[in-house]
Amino acid sequence: MIYGGIEAGGTKWVCAIGSGPDDVQETVTFPTTHPEETIARAADFFNGNGALAAVGIGSFGPIDVQRTSPTWGRITTTPKPGWAGTEIVAALSAALDLPIAFDTDVNAAALGEHRWGAAVGLETFCYITVGTGIGGGGMANGTLMHGLLHPELGHMRIPHDRARDPFDGVCPYHGDCFEGLASGDSIRARWGRPPEQITDEHPWLLEAEYLALGLVNVICTLSPQRIIIGGGVMNEPSLLALVRTRVQVLASGYFDAPELGEAIEDYIVRPALADRAGVLGALELARRALASPEDR
Amino acid sequence: MIYGGIEAGGTKWVCAIGSGPDDVQETVTFPTTHPEETIARAADFFNGNGALAAVGIGSFGPIDVQRTSPTWGRITTTPKPGWAGTEIVAALSAALDLPIAFDTDVNAAALGEHRWGAAVGLETFCYITVGTGIGGGGMANGTLMHGLLHPELGHMRIPHDRARDPFDGVCPYHGDCFEGLASGDSIRARWGRPPEQITDEHPWLLEAEYLALGLVNVICTLSPQRIIIGGGVMNEPSLLALVRTRVQVLASGYFDAPELGEAIEDYIVRPALADRAGVLGALELARRALASPEDR
């Protein structure tokens, strides 16, 4: 059986048809413009292929993921112009007449890594992306993380030493929350250059400190068996090692686990599926929507 | 069937025999002294009653809760003198010859609230205690929270405005982590008085700020359907309302949920079982150890 998958990002949408990493039959990528136009492009792509069994969407958010909610399948309070309240699932359902599965972009990426990547066999883990913004998802006890809403890791509050970093942060809601201090947008605003043009050490030491503080808070709350950290900011070659070291230092020997000491290289890792985790996870979301419980 | 339950705290142990809140047949409370003496007192209490089917322990920690681990059933890295490495389960098993269930004190309290209290019917929620220290547990997707280890909410890092609060914090590992800034011990050290003797407003406004920062981080990570907050510090009558208000302010309208706005009184709540949540939850841990999966 083949499926459709959409990684519905705030900057671009990636759509794929297939059943897994070794069977991606066709993909398309286009910019996220107005909701109607963007959703229509995705629908056109899938409509050109008659054999799909279902479509999975991993969406930017916040979104409503509660199946019993009257607003299930919508984007909710996003500051992205034109997108608040967009009924993604309803619009695609109307255009495609197929079962639609819907979750956050980061839960989709987590699911992709769980099926084929760095989280195979784990029950409780996090997938964190550090790009334009910061998001996080994952599984707890073998099930994708939902609750009142869904995780919003980017909006945790972390220590901000204004003597070291007087920058106010870029979050329109919270200023210097985790995303406000450590996202790609914050790096660009603080240093006046995009992350890929920053080659001096100091900005990356600061970035590693903030990322480590966020990761330590995730470790203290969820106790994940592994943390997978993706997103464009992590493309800086020095960053992952700096983050691992700072997590070790911040843990301070409190946690009785080699994963937070000498084995940290197996604990904080890059996505095995690289930048395909989200769209591949969306294919798996689609498969699961049709699968019996024991095949999920 | 009747069970034994132990709330094994760092200050005192509470042991009970029974099957639930309306059927507690006998209880005993004694101070936490040396491990051998303390465990022997618990064993003596239960040995005086022949009809027990199993014993559940909700323990202070950190502890090893991984059933497959060679050190399952032990306290691990606690700074409490004499208790690091204590094999609680092995010692009680040897004395009682009964099945023993073992989890954190806060997961036991969460389970008690899930069976009989403020979390009935919820799938994903937190139980946080603010006492001598700060701990947290709960359920994610209907299962008690375990992962690499177990949650250690008290050791999250939160913003610390040293202009407002120059106090360094009391955590021996991390200084000004959540517990270091907001536990009962930190209040006592900062103000030179125990919490119950503090009647002026400023200390409680500061305490509410720290607790709200910690709760917001839990909300951003786990997205619980409810947060239950217990512990002796919460006995200050003004505190719960102050915390709720600060959580609303810190959320800043980002979360599309009435629970973080006008309905916050149903979202951040006291334990319905009051200070019996832990020991009653330990009874439920014992029952579950013998129950078939569908009866858990």
mmCIF file with all atom_site columns, C-alpha atoms in Angstrom, chain A residues 62 76-77 124 140-141 143-153 155-159 173-174 213 216-217 220-225 250-257 259-260 267, chain B residues 62 76-77 124 140-141 143-153 155-159 173-174 213 216-217 220-225 250-257 259-260 267:
data_model
loop_
_atom_site.group_PDB
_atom_site.id
_atom_site.type_symbol
_atom_site.label_atom_id
_atom_site.label_alt_id
_atom_site.label_comp_id
_atom_site.label_asym_id
_atom_site.label_entity_id
_atom_site.label_seq_id
_atom_site.pdbx_PDB_ins_code
_atom_site.Cartn_x
_atom_site.Cartn_y
_atom_site.Cartn_z
_atom_site.occupancy
_atom_site.B_iso_or_equiv
_atom_site.pdbx_formal_charge
_atom_site.auth_seq_id
_atom_site.auth_comp_id
_atom_site.auth_asym_id
_atom_site.auth_atom_id
_atom_site.pdbx_PDB_model_num
ATOM 1  C CA . PRO A 1 62  ? -0.060 25.185 17.338 1.00 0.00 ? 62  PRO A CA 1
ATOM 2  C CA . THR A 1 76  ? -5.015 27.436 16.092 1.00 0.00 ? 76  THR A CA 1
ATOM 3  C CA . THR A 1 77  ? -3.126 30.478 17.400 1.00 0.00 ? 77  THR A CA 1
ATOM 4  C CA . THR A 1 124 ? 9.952  7.396  25.609 1.00 0.00 ? 124 THR A CA 1
ATOM 5  C CA . ALA A 1 140 ? 5.852  8.773  26.061 1.00 0.00 ? 140 ALA A CA 1
ATOM 6  C CA . ASN A 1 141 ? 5.274  5.126  26.937 1.00 0.00 ? 141 ASN A CA 1
ATOM 7  C CA . THR A 1 143 ? 2.503  6.737  22.190 1.00 0.00 ? 143 THR A CA 1
ATOM 8  C CA . LEU A 1 144 ? 2.958  10.109 20.476 1.00 0.00 ? 144 LEU A CA 1
ATOM 9  C CA . MET A 1 145 ? 2.822  12.919 23.012 1.00 0.00 ? 145 MET A CA 1
ATOM 10 C CA . HIS A 1 146 ? -0.544 14.624 23.308 1.00 0.00 ? 146 HIS A CA 1
ATOM 11 C CA . GLY A 1 147 ? -2.279 15.908 26.394 1.00 0.00 ? 147 GLY A CA 1
ATOM 12 C CA . LEU A 1 148 ? -4.218 19.070 27.030 1.00 0.00 ? 148 LEU A CA 1
ATOM 13 C CA . LEU A 1 149 ? -2.762 20.197 23.657 1.00 0.00 ? 149 LEU A CA 1
ATOM 14 C CA . HIS A 1 150 ? 0.641  19.030 22.429 1.00 0.00 ? 150 HIS A CA 1
ATOM 15 C CA . PRO A 1 151 ? 4.191  19.788 23.598 1.00 0.00 ? 151 PRO A CA 1
ATOM 16 C CA . GLU A 1 152 ? 5.383  23.338 23.013 1.00 0.00 ? 152 GLU A CA 1
ATOM 17 C CA . LEU A 1 153 ? 9.007  22.941 24.049 1.00 0.00 ? 153 LEU A CA 1
ATOM 18 C CA . HIS A 1 155 ? 8.082  28.200 24.975 1.00 0.00 ? 155 HIS A CA 1
ATOM 19 C CA . MET A 1 156 ? 9.723  26.875 28.126 1.00 0.00 ? 156 MET A CA 1
ATOM 20 C CA . ARG A 1 157 ? 11.374 29.512 30.287 1.00 0.00 ? 157 ARG A CA 1
ATOM 21 C CA . ILE A 1 158 ? 15.117 29.062 30.779 1.00 0.00 ? 158 ILE A CA 1
ATOM 22 C CA . PRO A 1 159 ? 17.722 31.107 32.655 1.00 0.00 ? 159 PRO A CA 1
ATOM 23 C CA . TYR A 1 173 ? 4.502  36.070 23.118 1.00 0.00 ? 173 TYR A CA 1
ATOM 24 C CA . HIS A 1 174 ? 7.248  35.599 25.702 1.00 0.00 ? 174 HIS A CA 1
ATOM 25 C CA . LEU A 1 213 ? 19.363 24.341 29.400 1.00 0.00 ? 213 LEU A CA 1
ATOM 26 C CA . VAL A 1 216 ? 18.108 19.494 30.722 1.00 0.00 ? 216 VAL A CA 1
ATOM 27 C CA . ASN A 1 217 ? 14.560 20.680 31.389 1.00 0.00 ? 217 ASN A CA 1
ATOM 28 C CA . CYS A 1 220 ? 14.000 16.502 34.162 1.00 0.00 ? 220 CYS A CA 1
ATOM 29 C CA . THR A 1 221 ? 10.382 16.427 33.000 1.00 0.00 ? 221 THR A CA 1
ATOM 30 C CA . LEU A 1 222 ? 10.032 13.466 30.637 1.00 0.00 ? 222 LEU A CA 1
ATOM 31 C CA . SER A 1 223 ? 13.211 11.455 31.315 1.00 0.00 ? 223 SER A CA 1
ATOM 32 C CA . PRO A 1 224 ? 13.514 10.467 27.642 1.00 0.00 ? 224 PRO A CA 1
ATOM 33 C CA . GLN A 1 225 ? 15.601 7.445  26.703 1.00 0.00 ? 225 GLN A CA 1
ATOM 34 C CA . LEU A 1 250 ? 24.556 21.089 33.900 1.00 0.00 ? 250 LEU A CA 1
ATOM 35 C CA . ALA A 1 251 ? 23.535 17.577 34.998 1.00 0.00 ? 251 ALA A CA 1
ATOM 36 C CA . SER A 1 252 ? 26.382 17.775 37.528 1.00 0.00 ? 252 SER A CA 1
ATOM 37 C CA . GLY A 1 253 ? 26.430 14.079 38.302 1.00 0.00 ? 253 GLY A CA 1
ATOM 38 C CA . TYR A 1 254 ? 22.913 14.123 39.701 1.00 0.00 ? 254 TYR A CA 1
ATOM 39 C CA . PHE A 1 255 ? 21.474 11.575 37.297 1.00 0.00 ? 255 PHE A CA 1
ATOM 40 C CA . ASP A 1 256 ? 22.647 8.006  37.808 1.00 0.00 ? 256 ASP A CA 1
ATOM 41 C CA . ALA A 1 257 ? 22.897 7.194  34.103 1.00 0.00 ? 257 ALA A CA 1
ATOM 42 C CA . GLU A 1 259 ? 23.726 8.434  29.071 1.00 0.00 ? 259 GLU A CA 1
ATOM 43 C CA . LEU A 1 260 ? 24.201 11.765 30.830 1.00 0.00 ? 260 LEU A CA 1
ATOM 44 C CA . TYR A 1 267 ? 21.959 9.972  24.049 1.00 0.00 ? 267 TYR A CA 1
ATOM 45 C CA . PRO B 1 62  ? 16.347 9.107  42.897 1.00 0.00 ? 62  PRO B CA 1
ATOM 46 C CA . THR B 1 76  ? 20.596 5.574  43.794 1.00 0.00 ? 76  THR B CA 1
ATOM 47 C CA . THR B 1 77  ? 22.351 8.952  44.181 1.00 0.00 ? 77  THR B CA 1
ATOM 48 C CA . THR B 1 124 ? -1.756 12.663 30.890 1.00 0.00 ? 124 THR B CA 1
ATOM 49 C CA . ALA B 1 140 ? 1.651  10.084 30.122 1.00 0.00 ? 140 ALA B CA 1
ATOM 50 C CA . ASN B 1 141 ? -0.822 8.365  27.830 1.00 0.00 ? 141 ASN B CA 1
ATOM 51 C CA . THR B 1 143 ? 0.960  4.989  32.095 1.00 0.00 ? 143 THR B CA 1
ATOM 52 C CA . LEU B 1 144 ? 3.091  6.167  35.020 1.00 0.00 ? 144 LEU B CA 1
ATOM 53 C CA . MET B 1 145 ? 5.998  8.251  33.774 1.00 0.00 ? 145 MET B CA 1
ATOM 54 C CA . HIS B 1 146 ? 9.262  6.369  33.423 1.00 0.00 ? 146 HIS B CA 1
ATOM 55 C CA . GLY B 1 147 ? 11.913 6.679  30.755 1.00 0.00 ? 147 GLY B CA 1
ATOM 56 C CA . LEU B 1 148 ? 15.673 6.715  30.987 1.00 0.00 ? 148 LEU B CA 1
ATOM 57 C CA . LEU B 1 149 ? 15.091 7.126  34.748 1.00 0.00 ? 149 LEU B CA 1
ATOM 58 C CA . HIS B 1 150 ? 12.026 8.916  36.151 1.00 0.00 ? 150 HIS B CA 1
ATOM 59 C CA . PRO B 1 151 ? 11.011 12.584 36.151 1.00 0.00 ? 151 PRO B CA 1
ATOM 60 C CA . GLU B 1 152 ? 13.133 14.890 38.289 1.00 0.00 ? 152 GLU B CA 1
ATOM 61 C CA . LEU B 1 153 ? 11.099 18.063 38.001 1.00 0.00 ? 153 LEU B CA 1
ATOM 62 C CA . HIS B 1 155 ? 16.079 19.953 38.964 1.00 0.00 ? 155 HIS B CA 1
ATOM 63 C CA . MET B 1 156 ? 14.795 21.915 35.972 1.00 0.00 ? 156 MET B CA 1
ATOM 64 C CA . ARG B 1 157 ? 16.519 25.226 35.382 1.00 0.00 ? 157 ARG B CA 1
ATOM 65 C CA . ILE B 1 158 ? 14.252 28.278 35.593 1.00 0.00 ? 158 ILE B CA 1
ATOM 66 C CA . PRO B 1 159 ? 14.935 32.009 35.237 1.00 0.00 ? 159 PRO B CA 1
ATOM 67 C CA . TYR B 1 173 ? 24.027 19.774 42.839 1.00 0.00 ? 173 TYR B CA 1
ATOM 68 C CA . HIS B 1 174 ? 22.713 22.777 40.932 1.00 0.00 ? 174 HIS B CA 1
ATOM 69 C CA . LEU B 1 213 ? 7.839  29.151 35.954 1.00 0.00 ? 213 LEU B CA 1
ATOM 70 C CA . VAL B 1 216 ? 4.844  26.513 32.643 1.00 0.00 ? 216 VAL B CA 1
ATOM 71 C CA . ASN B 1 217 ? 7.856  24.395 31.736 1.00 0.00 ? 217 ASN B CA 1
ATOM 72 C CA . CYS B 1 220 ? 5.349  23.177 27.529 1.00 0.00 ? 220 CYS B CA 1
ATOM 73 C CA . THR B 1 221 ? 6.970  19.743 27.766 1.00 0.00 ? 221 THR B CA 1
ATOM 74 C CA . LEU B 1 222 ? 4.240  17.281 28.695 1.00 0.00 ? 222 LEU B CA 1
ATOM 75 C CA . SER B 1 223 ? 1.039  19.257 27.994 1.00 0.00 ? 223 SER B CA 1
ATOM 76 C CA . PRO B 1 224 ? -0.718 17.676 30.984 1.00 0.00 ? 224 PRO B CA 1
ATOM 77 C CA . GLN B 1 225 ? -4.514 17.697 31.139 1.00 0.00 ? 225 GLN B CA 1
ATOM 78 C CA . LEU B 1 250 ? 3.371  33.686 31.780 1.00 0.00 ? 250 LEU B CA 1
ATOM 79 C CA . ALA B 1 251 ? 1.292  31.730 29.244 1.00 0.00 ? 251 ALA B CA 1
ATOM 80 C CA . SER B 1 252 ? 0.472  35.115 27.661 1.00 0.00 ? 252 SER B CA 1
ATOM 81 C CA . GLY B 1 253 ? -2.409 33.833 25.574 1.00 0.00 ? 253 GLY B CA 1
ATOM 82 C CA . TYR B 1 254 ? -0.181 31.517 23.557 1.00 0.00 ? 254 TYR B CA 1
ATOM 83 C CA . PHE B 1 255 ? -2.009 28.318 24.451 1.00 0.00 ? 255 PHE B CA 1
ATOM 84 C CA . ASP B 1 256 ? -5.448 27.919 22.874 1.00 0.00 ? 256 ASP B CA 1
ATOM 85 C CA . ALA B 1 257 ? -7.038 26.359 25.960 1.00 0.00 ? 257 ALA B CA 1
ATOM 86 C CA . GLU B 1 259 ? -7.564 25.662 31.144 1.00 0.00 ? 259 GLU B CA 1
ATOM 87 C CA . LEU B 1 260 ? -4.715 28.171 30.935 1.00 0.00 ? 260 LEU B CA 1
ATOM 88 C CA . TYR B 1 267 ? -6.432 22.975 35.866 1.00 0.00 ? 267 TYR B CA 1
#
